Amino acid sequence: MTHHTPISANGVPPQRRTCRPRNAVALLALSALTGAVWAQSGEKIKVGFMLPASGTYAALGVAIENGFRMYVGEQGGKLGGREIEYFKVDDESDPAKATDNVNRLIKRDKVDVIVGTVHSGVAMAMARAAKESNTILIVPNAGADAVTGPMCGPTIFRSSFSNWQTAYPMGVVAGKQEGKKNAMTITWKYAAGEESVNGFKEGFEKNGGKVNKQLTLPFPNVEFQALLTEIAAAKPDAVYAFFAGAGAVKFVKDYHAAGLSKTIPLYGPGFLTDGTLEAQGDSAQGMLTTLHYADELGSERDKSFRTNYAKAYKLAPDVYAVQGYDAAQMLAVGLKAAGGDVSKKDVFRSAVEKATIASPRGDFTLSKAHNPVQDIYLRKVEGKENRKLGVAVKALADPARGCKL
Ligand code: PHB
């Protein structure tokens, strides 16, 4: 018995298989019927989490999974009328192991849906495998521009952002609003870091600035001293950095300890200070970043999300938890339309494409390439919070260069 022959596998009389609905009402009725059949059969939807459970991004993986499970819990444990069963792989944020890891979920566990991951290099291998096997993939973080660019696909969706999308607005703010003229960038040398600093450069240079030097170190190294010495000697007007997770904690602390935060403002995409403020303490105070989320946005949706999350997991909610929660919301939309039948990929796809997702970040829709079209907030660190100062760019869509869908 496979997951792709639901009707015969569940003992529905054979004439149902040959019925040909002639109109939309009949189609809807059929979809409700198959939903009921699935629910009766007790067969669960298999969701495979491929997330980092170790390494510099481990906390991000935890927040994503928590957010996802929280939404499913709010729906009584069922989406599209079917219970959810979870499978897990620790991807270690290691691109070299990514293809084997994703195939554990696709081929060994035979999951219906893959949810992952954090690291862009790993996510690109996942997108390839999802496309080849026609498996639904929802990316709850990794911003690799290619995933909703040249590698985009009919079953590939993202609940988070593209690396360009969170970086370009910070370049605009640094040049236009803050009036900075020259900047240095610093990041890990891999897709996310490179795309992020290039996005910043594009926004900055369109607004009167110039990026003079781009510093890198291998992922996930945190020996920043030599590079900080180089920044101190060059004295740029500003520094833009992409780091996240434990690496972001260490970088912001080291930058402050080197005395640089007094004279050279440190900017970044919001990952530099999201989910990290408890550990960064004084070192992050006053920092400006741009992101599609901020603490205390004030909507009822966000308030209840934050309260419920803090209560359920004894953790401060952050952008990663939001992205996990919204990945589950997107899955719910698609499964509901498909009556719980994951083999109806076209129905699933068009429902998610048309949906407005009621996210704690604010409502968003998906672009043609399946990436959120969303407001990017300008935030300032105050105490333990990333406070919203305003909207840096409204309803920003990733250009989706190279996507043919
Ligand atoms: C990425 O690799 O795309 C990435 C990782 C961590 C973040 C953001 C992006 O916080």
CSV table of C-alpha atoms and ligand atoms in Angstrom, one decimal:
chain,number,residue,atom,x,y,z
A,1,MET,CA,0.0,0.0,0.0
A,2,THR,CA,1.4,3.3,-0.9
A,3,HIS,CA,0.4,6.9,-0.1
A,4,HIS,CA,-0.5,7.6,-3.6
A,5,THR,CA,-3.4,5.2,-4.1
A,6,PRO,CA,-5.6,6.5,-1.3
A,7,ILE,CA,-9.0,5.6,-2.7
A,8,SER,CA,-8.5,2.0,-3.5
A,9,ALA,CA,-6.2,1.6,-0.5
A,10,ASN,CA,-9.0,2.7,1.7
A,11,GLY,CA,-11.7,0.5,0.5
A,12,VAL,CA,-13.8,3.1,-1.2
A,13,PRO,CA,-16.0,1.4,-3.9
A,14,PRO,CA,-14.3,1.3,-7.3
A,15,GLN,CA,-17.0,3.4,-9.0
A,16,ARG,CA,-15.6,6.4,-7.1
A,17,ARG,CA,-12.4,6.1,-9.0
A,18,THR,CA,-14.0,6.5,-12.3
A,19,CYS,CA,-16.4,9.3,-11.4
A,20,ARG,CA,-15.8,12.4,-13.5
A,21,PRO,CA,-16.9,15.6,-11.8
A,22,ARG,CA,-18.2,18.1,-14.4
A,23,ASN,CA,-18.1,21.2,-12.3
A,24,ALA,CA,-16.3,22.9,-9.5
A,25,VAL,CA,-18.9,22.0,-6.9
A,26,ALA,CA,-18.5,18.3,-7.7
A,27,LEU,CA,-14.7,18.8,-7.5
A,28,LEU,CA,-15.0,20.4,-4.1
A,29,ALA,CA,-17.3,17.6,-2.9
A,30,LEU,CA,-14.8,15.1,-4.2
A,31,SER,CA,-11.9,16.8,-2.4
A,32,ALA,CA,-13.9,16.9,0.9
A,33,LEU,CA,-14.7,13.2,0.4
A,34,THR,CA,-11.1,12.2,-0.1
A,35,GLY,CA,-10.2,14.3,3.0
A,36,ALA,CA,-12.8,12.3,5.0
A,37,VAL,CA,-11.4,9.0,3.6
A,38,TRP,CA,-7.9,10.0,4.6
A,39,ALA,CA,-9.0,11.0,8.0
A,40,GLN,CA,-10.9,7.7,8.5
A,41,SER,CA,-7.9,5.6,7.3
A,42,GLY,CA,-5.8,7.0,10.0
A,43,GLU,CA,-2.8,7.3,7.6
A,44,LYS,CA,-0.7,10.2,8.7
A,45,ILE,CA,1.1,12.8,6.7
A,46,LYS,CA,4.8,12.3,7.0
A,47,VAL,CA,6.7,15.5,7.6
A,48,GLY,CA,10.5,15.3,7.5
A,49,PHE,CA,12.4,17.9,9.4
A,50,MET,CA,15.9,18.4,8.0
A,51,LEU,CA,17.4,21.0,10.3
A,52,PRO,CA,20.6,21.7,12.2
A,53,ALA,CA,20.6,20.1,15.7
A,54,SER,CA,24.3,20.7,16.2
A,55,GLY,CA,26.8,23.4,15.3
A,56,THR,CA,26.5,27.2,15.1
A,57,TYR,CA,22.9,27.1,13.8
A,58,ALA,CA,21.5,24.6,16.3
A,59,ALA,CA,19.3,27.0,18.2
A,60,LEU,CA,17.8,28.2,14.9
A,61,GLY,CA,16.8,24.6,14.1
A,62,VAL,CA,15.1,24.3,17.4
A,63,ALA,CA,13.1,27.5,17.0
A,64,ILE,CA,11.9,26.5,13.5
A,65,GLU,CA,10.7,23.1,14.7
A,66,ASN,CA,9.0,24.6,17.8
A,67,GLY,CA,7.2,27.1,15.6
A,68,PHE,CA,6.1,24.5,13.2
A,69,ARG,CA,4.8,22.1,15.9
A,70,MET,CA,3.1,25.0,17.6
A,71,TYR,CA,0.9,25.7,14.6
A,72,VAL,CA,0.1,22.1,14.0
A,73,GLY,CA,-0.8,21.8,17.8
A,74,GLU,CA,-3.1,24.7,17.4
A,75,GLN,CA,-4.9,22.8,14.7
A,76,GLY,CA,-5.4,19.8,17.0
A,77,GLY,CA,-2.5,17.9,15.5
A,78,LYS,CA,-4.1,17.6,12.0
A,79,LEU,CA,-3.7,19.5,8.7
A,80,GLY,CA,-6.0,18.8,5.8
A,81,GLY,CA,-7.9,16.3,8.0
A,82,ARG,CA,-4.8,14.2,8.5
A,83,GLU,CA,-2.6,13.7,11.5
A,84,ILE,CA,1.0,14.7,11.2
A,85,GLU,CA,3.9,12.3,11.9
A,86,TYR,CA,7.4,13.7,12.2
A,87,PHE,CA,10.8,12.4,11.0
A,88,LYS,CA,14.1,14.1,11.7
A,89,VAL,CA,17.6,14.4,10.4
A,90,ASP,CA,20.3,16.6,11.8
A,91,ASP,CA,21.9,18.2,8.8
A,92,GLU,CA,24.8,19.7,10.8
A,93,SER,CA,24.7,22.7,8.4
A,94,ASP,CA,27.1,20.6,6.3
A,95,PRO,CA,26.5,20.8,2.5
A,96,ALA,CA,28.8,17.8,1.9
A,97,LYS,CA,26.4,15.6,3.7
A,98,ALA,CA,23.2,17.2,2.4
A,99,THR,CA,22.3,14.9,-0.5
A,100,ASP,CA,22.7,11.8,1.7
A,101,ASN,CA,20.7,13.4,4.5
A,102,VAL,CA,17.8,14.5,2.3
A,103,ASN,CA,17.6,11.1,0.7
A,104,ARG,CA,17.3,9.5,4.1
A,105,LEU,CA,14.0,11.4,4.4
A,106,ILE,CA,12.9,10.9,0.8
A,107,LYS,CA,13.9,7.4,0.1
A,108,ARG,CA,14.2,5.7,3.5
A,109,ASP,CA,11.4,7.4,5.4
A,110,LYS,CA,9.3,8.1,2.3
A,111,VAL,CA,8.1,11.4,3.7
A,112,ASP,CA,5.4,13.4,2.0
A,113,VAL,CA,6.8,16.8,2.8
A,114,ILE,CA,10.3,18.0,3.6
A,115,VAL,CA,10.8,21.0,5.9
A,116,GLY,CA,14.3,22.5,5.9
A,117,THR,CA,16.7,24.0,6.3
A,118,VAL,CA,18.7,26.9,7.8
A,119,HIS,CA,22.0,26.8,5.8
A,120,SER,CA,21.9,27.9,2.2
A,121,GLY,CA,24.4,25.4,0.8
A,122,VAL,CA,22.4,22.5,2.4
A,123,ALA,CA,19.1,24.0,1.1
A,124,MET,CA,20.4,24.0,-2.5
A,125,ALA,CA,21.1,20.3,-2.3
A,126,MET,CA,17.6,19.8,-0.8
A,127,ALA,CA,16.0,21.8,-3.6
A,128,ARG,CA,17.7,19.6,-6.2
A,129,ALA,CA,16.5,16.4,-4.6
A,130,ALA,CA,13.0,17.7,-4.0
A,131,LYS,CA,12.7,18.7,-7.7
A,132,GLU,CA,14.0,15.4,-8.9
A,133,SER,CA,11.6,13.4,-6.8
A,134,ASN,CA,8.7,15.8,-7.1
A,135,THR,CA,8.5,16.1,-3.3
A,136,ILE,CA,7.0,19.1,-1.6
A,137,LEU,CA,9.8,21.2,0.1
A,138,ILE,CA,9.1,24.1,2.4
A,139,VAL,CA,12.2,26.1,3.3
A,140,PRO,CA,11.7,27.7,6.7
A,141,ASN,CA,14.9,29.8,6.6
A,142,ALA,CA,17.8,29.3,4.1
A,143,GLY,CA,17.8,32.4,2.0
A,144,ALA,CA,19.8,31.0,-1.0
A,145,ASP,CA,18.7,33.3,-3.9
A,146,ALA,CA,18.9,30.3,-6.2
A,147,VAL,CA,16.1,28.3,-4.4
A,148,THR,CA,13.6,30.8,-5.7
A,149,GLY,CA,15.8,31.8,-8.6
A,150,PRO,CA,17.3,29.3,-11.2
A,151,MET,CA,16.5,26.3,-9.0
A,152,CYS,CA,12.8,27.2,-8.4
A,153,GLY,CA,10.2,24.5,-8.8
A,154,PRO,CA,6.5,23.7,-8.7
A,155,THR,CA,6.8,21.9,-5.4
A,156,ILE,CA,9.4,24.2,-3.7
A,157,PHE,CA,8.1,27.0,-1.4
A,158,ARG,CA,9.8,29.3,1.1
A,159,SER,CA,8.3,30.7,4.3
A,160,SER,CA,11.3,32.9,5.1
A,161,PHE,CA,13.2,35.3,2.8
A,162,SER,CA,15.9,35.5,0.1
A,163,ASN,CA,19.3,36.6,1.2
A,164,TRP,CA,19.1,39.6,-1.2
A,165,GLN,CA,15.7,40.6,0.3
A,166,THR,CA,17.0,41.1,3.9
A,167,ALA,CA,20.2,42.8,2.9
A,168,TYR,CA,19.3,45.3,0.1
A,169,PRO,CA,17.1,47.4,2.4
A,170,MET,CA,20.0,47.8,4.9
A,171,GLY,CA,22.1,49.2,2.1
A,172,VAL,CA,19.4,51.7,1.3
A,173,VAL,CA,19.1,52.8,4.9
A,174,ALA,CA,22.9,53.1,5.3
A,175,GLY,CA,23.3,55.2,2.2
A,176,LYS,CA,20.1,57.3,2.1
A,177,GLN,CA,19.1,57.7,5.7
A,178,GLU,CA,22.3,57.3,7.6
A,179,GLY,CA,24.3,59.1,5.0
A,180,LYS,CA,27.3,56.8,5.1
A,181,LYS,CA,29.8,57.1,2.3
A,182,ASN,CA,32.1,54.1,2.5
A,183,ALA,CA,31.7,50.7,4.1
A,184,MET,CA,33.4,47.4,4.6
A,185,THR,CA,31.6,44.0,4.7
A,186,ILE,CA,32.5,40.9,6.6
A,187,THR,CA,30.9,37.4,6.5
A,188,TRP,CA,31.4,33.7,6.2
A,189,LYS,CA,32.4,32.6,2.7
A,190,TYR,CA,29.4,30.7,1.5
A,191,ALA,CA,26.2,31.5,-0.5
A,192,ALA,CA,24.3,33.2,2.2
A,193,GLY,CA,27.1,35.5,3.3
A,194,GLU,CA,28.1,36.4,-0.3
A,195,GLU,CA,24.5,37.1,-1.4
A,196,SER,CA,23.8,39.1,1.7
A,197,VAL,CA,26.9,41.4,1.4
A,198,ASN,CA,26.2,41.8,-2.3
A,199,GLY,CA,22.6,42.7,-1.6
A,200,PHE,CA,23.8,45.4,0.9
A,201,LYS,CA,26.3,46.6,-1.7
A,202,GLU,CA,23.6,47.0,-4.3
A,203,GLY,CA,21.4,49.1,-2.0
A,204,PHE,CA,24.2,51.1,-0.6
A,205,GLU,CA,25.9,52.0,-3.9
A,206,LYS,CA,22.5,53.0,-5.5
A,207,ASN,CA,22.2,55.5,-2.6
A,208,GLY,CA,25.6,57.3,-2.7
A,209,GLY,CA,27.8,54.8,-0.9
A,210,LYS,CA,30.7,52.7,-1.9
A,211,VAL,CA,31.8,49.3,-0.5
A,212,ASN,CA,35.6,49.4,-0.4
A,213,LYS,CA,36.5,46.0,1.0
A,214,GLN,CA,34.8,42.7,1.5
A,215,LEU,CA,36.3,40.5,4.2
A,216,THR,CA,35.5,36.8,4.6
A,217,LEU,CA,36.4,33.8,6.7
A,218,PRO,CA,35.4,30.1,6.2
A,219,PHE,CA,32.1,28.9,7.6
A,220,PRO,CA,31.6,28.4,10.6
A,221,ASN,CA,34.9,29.9,11.9
A,222,VAL,CA,34.8,32.5,14.6
A,223,GLU,CA,38.4,33.7,14.8
A,224,PHE,CA,37.6,37.3,14.0
A,225,GLN,CA,40.6,39.1,15.6
A,226,ALA,CA,42.8,39.6,12.5
A,227,LEU,CA,39.8,40.9,10.5
A,228,LEU,CA,38.7,43.3,13.3
A,229,THR,CA,42.3,44.7,13.3
A,230,GLU,CA,42.0,45.3,9.6
A,231,ILE,CA,38.7,47.1,10.0
A,232,ALA,CA,40.1,49.2,12.8
A,233,ALA,CA,43.0,50.3,10.6
A,234,ALA,CA,40.9,51.1,7.6
A,235,LYS,CA,38.3,53.1,9.6
A,236,PRO,CA,35.3,52.9,7.2
A,237,ASP,CA,32.1,54.9,7.9
A,238,ALA,CA,30.2,51.7,8.6
A,239,VAL,CA,30.6,47.9,8.6
A,240,TYR,CA,27.9,45.4,7.3
A,241,ALA,CA,28.1,41.9,8.6
A,242,PHE,CA,26.2,38.7,7.9
A,243,PHE,CA,26.5,36.1,10.7
A,244,ALA,CA,23.8,34.2,12.5
A,245,GLY,CA,23.3,31.9,15.5
A,246,ALA,CA,26.3,31.3,17.8
A,247,GLY,CA,28.6,33.0,15.3
A,248,ALA,CA,26.6,36.2,15.4
A,249,VAL,CA,26.8,36.2,19.2
A,250,LYS,CA,30.5,35.9,19.1
A,251,PHE,CA,31.0,38.5,16.3
A,252,VAL,CA,28.9,41.2,17.9
A,253,LYS,CA,30.7,40.7,21.2
A,254,ASP,CA,34.1,40.7,19.7
A,255,TYR,CA,33.3,43.8,17.6
A,256,HIS,CA,32.3,45.6,20.8
A,257,ALA,CA,35.2,44.3,22.9
A,258,ALA,CA,37.6,45.6,20.2
A,259,GLY,CA,36.2,49.1,20.9
A,260,LEU,CA,34.8,49.4,17.3
A,261,SER,CA,31.1,49.9,18.1
A,262,LYS,CA,31.9,53.3,19.6
A,263,THR,CA,33.2,54.7,16.3
A,264,ILE,CA,32.1,52.5,13.4
A,265,PRO,CA,28.4,51.5,13.4
A,266,LEU,CA,27.8,47.8,12.7
A,267,TYR,CA,24.9,47.0,10.4
A,268,GLY,CA,23.5,43.8,9.3
A,269,PRO,CA,20.5,41.8,8.3
A,270,GLY,CA,18.4,41.1,11.4
A,271,PHE,CA,20.0,37.7,11.9
A,272,LEU,CA,22.9,39.4,13.5
A,273,THR,CA,20.7,40.2,16.5
A,274,ASP,CA,17.7,37.9,16.3
A,275,GLY,CA,17.5,35.1,18.9
A,276,THR,CA,20.9,36.3,20.2
A,277,LEU,CA,20.2,39.3,22.4
A,278,GLU,CA,20.2,37.4,25.7
A,279,ALA,CA,23.8,36.3,25.0
A,280,GLN,CA,25.0,39.5,23.3
A,281,GLY,CA,23.9,41.7,26.3
A,282,ASP,CA,25.4,45.2,26.2
A,283,SER,CA,27.4,44.6,23.0
A,284,ALA,CA,24.4,44.8,20.7
A,285,GLN,CA,22.8,47.9,22.1
A,286,GLY,CA,21.7,50.5,19.6
A,287,MET,CA,22.5,48.4,16.5
A,288,LEU,CA,20.4,48.9,13.4
A,289,THR,CA,19.4,45.9,11.3
A,290,THR,CA,16.7,45.1,8.6
A,291,LEU,CA,14.5,42.0,8.7
A,292,HIS,CA,11.0,40.8,7.9
A,293,TYR,CA,10.2,40.5,11.7
A,294,ALA,CA,10.7,42.6,14.8
A,295,ASP,CA,9.8,42.1,18.5
A,296,GLU,CA,6.4,43.5,19.6
A,297,LEU,CA,5.0,44.4,16.2
A,298,GLY,CA,1.7,45.0,18.1
A,299,SER,CA,-0.8,43.0,16.0
A,300,GLU,CA,-3.2,40.7,17.8
A,301,ARG,CA,-1.8,37.8,15.6
A,302,ASP,CA,1.8,38.6,16.8
A,303,LYS,CA,0.8,39.1,20.4
A,304,SER,CA,-0.9,35.7,20.7
A,305,PHE,CA,1.9,34.0,18.8
A,306,ARG,CA,4.5,35.4,21.1
A,307,THR,CA,2.6,34.7,24.3
A,308,ASN,CA,1.8,31.1,23.3
A,309,TYR,CA,5.4,30.4,22.1
A,310,ALA,CA,7.0,31.7,25.3
A,311,LYS,CA,4.6,29.7,27.3
A,312,ALA,CA,5.0,26.5,25.4
A,313,TYR,CA,8.8,26.5,24.9
A,314,LYS,CA,10.1,28.8,27.7
A,315,LEU,CA,12.1,30.6,25.0
A,316,ALA,CA,11.8,34.2,23.6
A,317,PRO,CA,10.1,34.0,20.2
A,318,ASP,CA,12.3,35.0,17.2
A,319,VAL,CA,12.2,35.2,13.5
A,320,TYR,CA,13.1,31.5,13.1
A,321,ALA,CA,10.1,30.5,15.2
A,322,VAL,CA,7.9,32.7,13.0
A,323,GLN,CA,9.3,31.1,9.8
A,324,GLY,CA,8.6,27.6,11.2
A,325,TYR,CA,5.1,28.5,12.2
A,326,ASP,CA,4.4,30.0,8.8
A,327,ALA,CA,5.9,26.9,7.0
A,328,ALA,CA,3.2,24.9,8.8
A,329,GLN,CA,0.5,27.5,7.8
A,330,MET,CA,1.6,27.1,4.2
A,331,LEU,CA,1.4,23.3,4.4
A,332,ALA,CA,-2.0,23.6,6.0
A,333,VAL,CA,-3.3,25.7,3.1
A,334,GLY,CA,-2.1,23.3,0.5
A,335,LEU,CA,-3.3,20.2,2.2
A,336,LYS,CA,-6.7,21.6,2.9
A,337,ALA,CA,-7.2,22.4,-0.7
A,338,ALA,CA,-5.9,18.9,-1.7
A,339,GLY,CA,-8.2,17.2,0.8
A,340,GLY,CA,-5.2,15.8,2.6
A,341,ASP,CA,-4.0,14.1,-0.6
A,342,VAL,CA,-0.3,15.1,-1.2
A,343,SER,CA,-0.3,13.5,-4.6
A,344,LYS,CA,-2.5,16.3,-5.9
A,345,LYS,CA,0.5,18.6,-6.4
A,346,ASP,CA,-1.2,21.0,-8.8
A,347,VAL,CA,-4.1,21.6,-6.4
A,348,PHE,CA,-1.6,22.0,-3.5
A,349,ARG,CA,0.5,24.4,-5.5
A,350,SER,CA,-2.2,26.7,-6.8
A,351,ALA,CA,-3.8,27.0,-3.3
A,352,VAL,CA,-0.5,28.1,-1.7
A,353,GLU,CA,0.2,30.4,-4.6
A,354,LYS,CA,-3.1,32.2,-4.1
A,355,ALA,CA,-3.0,32.3,-0.3
A,356,THR,CA,-2.5,35.2,2.0
A,357,ILE,CA,-0.6,33.9,5.0
A,358,ALA,CA,-1.6,35.5,8.3
A,359,SER,CA,1.9,35.6,9.8
A,360,PRO,CA,3.0,37.1,13.1
A,361,ARG,CA,5.3,39.3,10.9
A,362,GLY,CA,2.2,40.6,9.1
A,363,ASP,CA,0.2,39.2,6.2
A,364,PHE,CA,2.2,38.0,3.2
A,365,THR,CA,1.6,36.4,-0.2
A,366,LEU,CA,4.1,34.4,-2.3
A,367,SER,CA,5.8,35.7,-5.5
A,368,LYS,CA,5.6,33.7,-8.7
A,369,ALA,CA,8.8,32.0,-7.6
A,370,HIS,CA,7.2,31.0,-4.2
A,371,ASN,CA,9.2,33.4,-2.0
A,372,PRO,CA,7.3,35.7,0.4
A,373,VAL,CA,6.5,39.3,-0.7
A,374,GLN,CA,6.9,41.1,2.5
A,375,ASP,CA,7.6,44.3,4.4
A,376,ILE,CA,11.2,44.7,5.6
A,377,TYR,CA,11.4,46.5,8.9
A,378,LEU,CA,14.2,48.7,10.2
A,379,ARG,CA,14.9,47.7,13.7
A,380,LYS,CA,17.0,49.0,16.6
A,381,VAL,CA,18.3,46.9,19.5
A,382,GLU,CA,16.9,48.2,22.8
A,383,GLY,CA,17.5,46.0,25.8
A,384,LYS,CA,16.5,42.5,24.9
A,385,GLU,CA,14.4,43.5,21.9
A,386,ASN,CA,14.7,44.3,18.3
A,387,ARG,CA,12.4,47.3,18.2
A,388,LYS,CA,10.7,48.3,15.0
A,389,LEU,CA,11.6,51.9,13.9
A,390,GLY,CA,9.7,51.7,10.7
A,391,VAL,CA,9.3,49.9,7.4
A,392,ALA,CA,12.6,50.1,5.4
A,393,VAL,CA,11.0,48.8,2.2
A,394,LYS,CA,7.3,47.9,1.8
A,395,ALA,CA,6.1,44.7,0.1
A,396,LEU,CA,9.5,43.8,-1.1
A,397,ALA,CA,9.6,41.0,-3.7
A,398,ASP,CA,12.8,39.1,-4.5
A,399,PRO,CA,13.7,39.7,-8.2
A,400,ALA,CA,13.8,35.9,-8.7
A,401,ARG,CA,16.4,36.2,-11.4
A,402,GLY,CA,16.5,33.0,-13.5
A,403,CYS,CA,13.3,31.4,-12.2
A,404,LYS,CA,11.1,29.9,-14.9
A,405,LEU,CA,7.8,28.8,-13.4
B,1,PHB,C1,21.5,30.9,5.2
B,1,PHB,O1,22.4,30.1,5.1
B,1,PHB,O2,20.8,31.1,4.2
B,1,PHB,C2,21.2,31.6,6.5
B,1,PHB,C3,21.6,31.0,7.7
B,1,PHB,C4,21.2,31.6,8.9
B,1,PHB,C5,20.4,32.8,8.9
B,1,PHB,C6,20.0,33.3,7.6
B,1,PHB,C7,20.4,32.7,6.4
B,1,PHB,O3,20.1,33.4,10.0
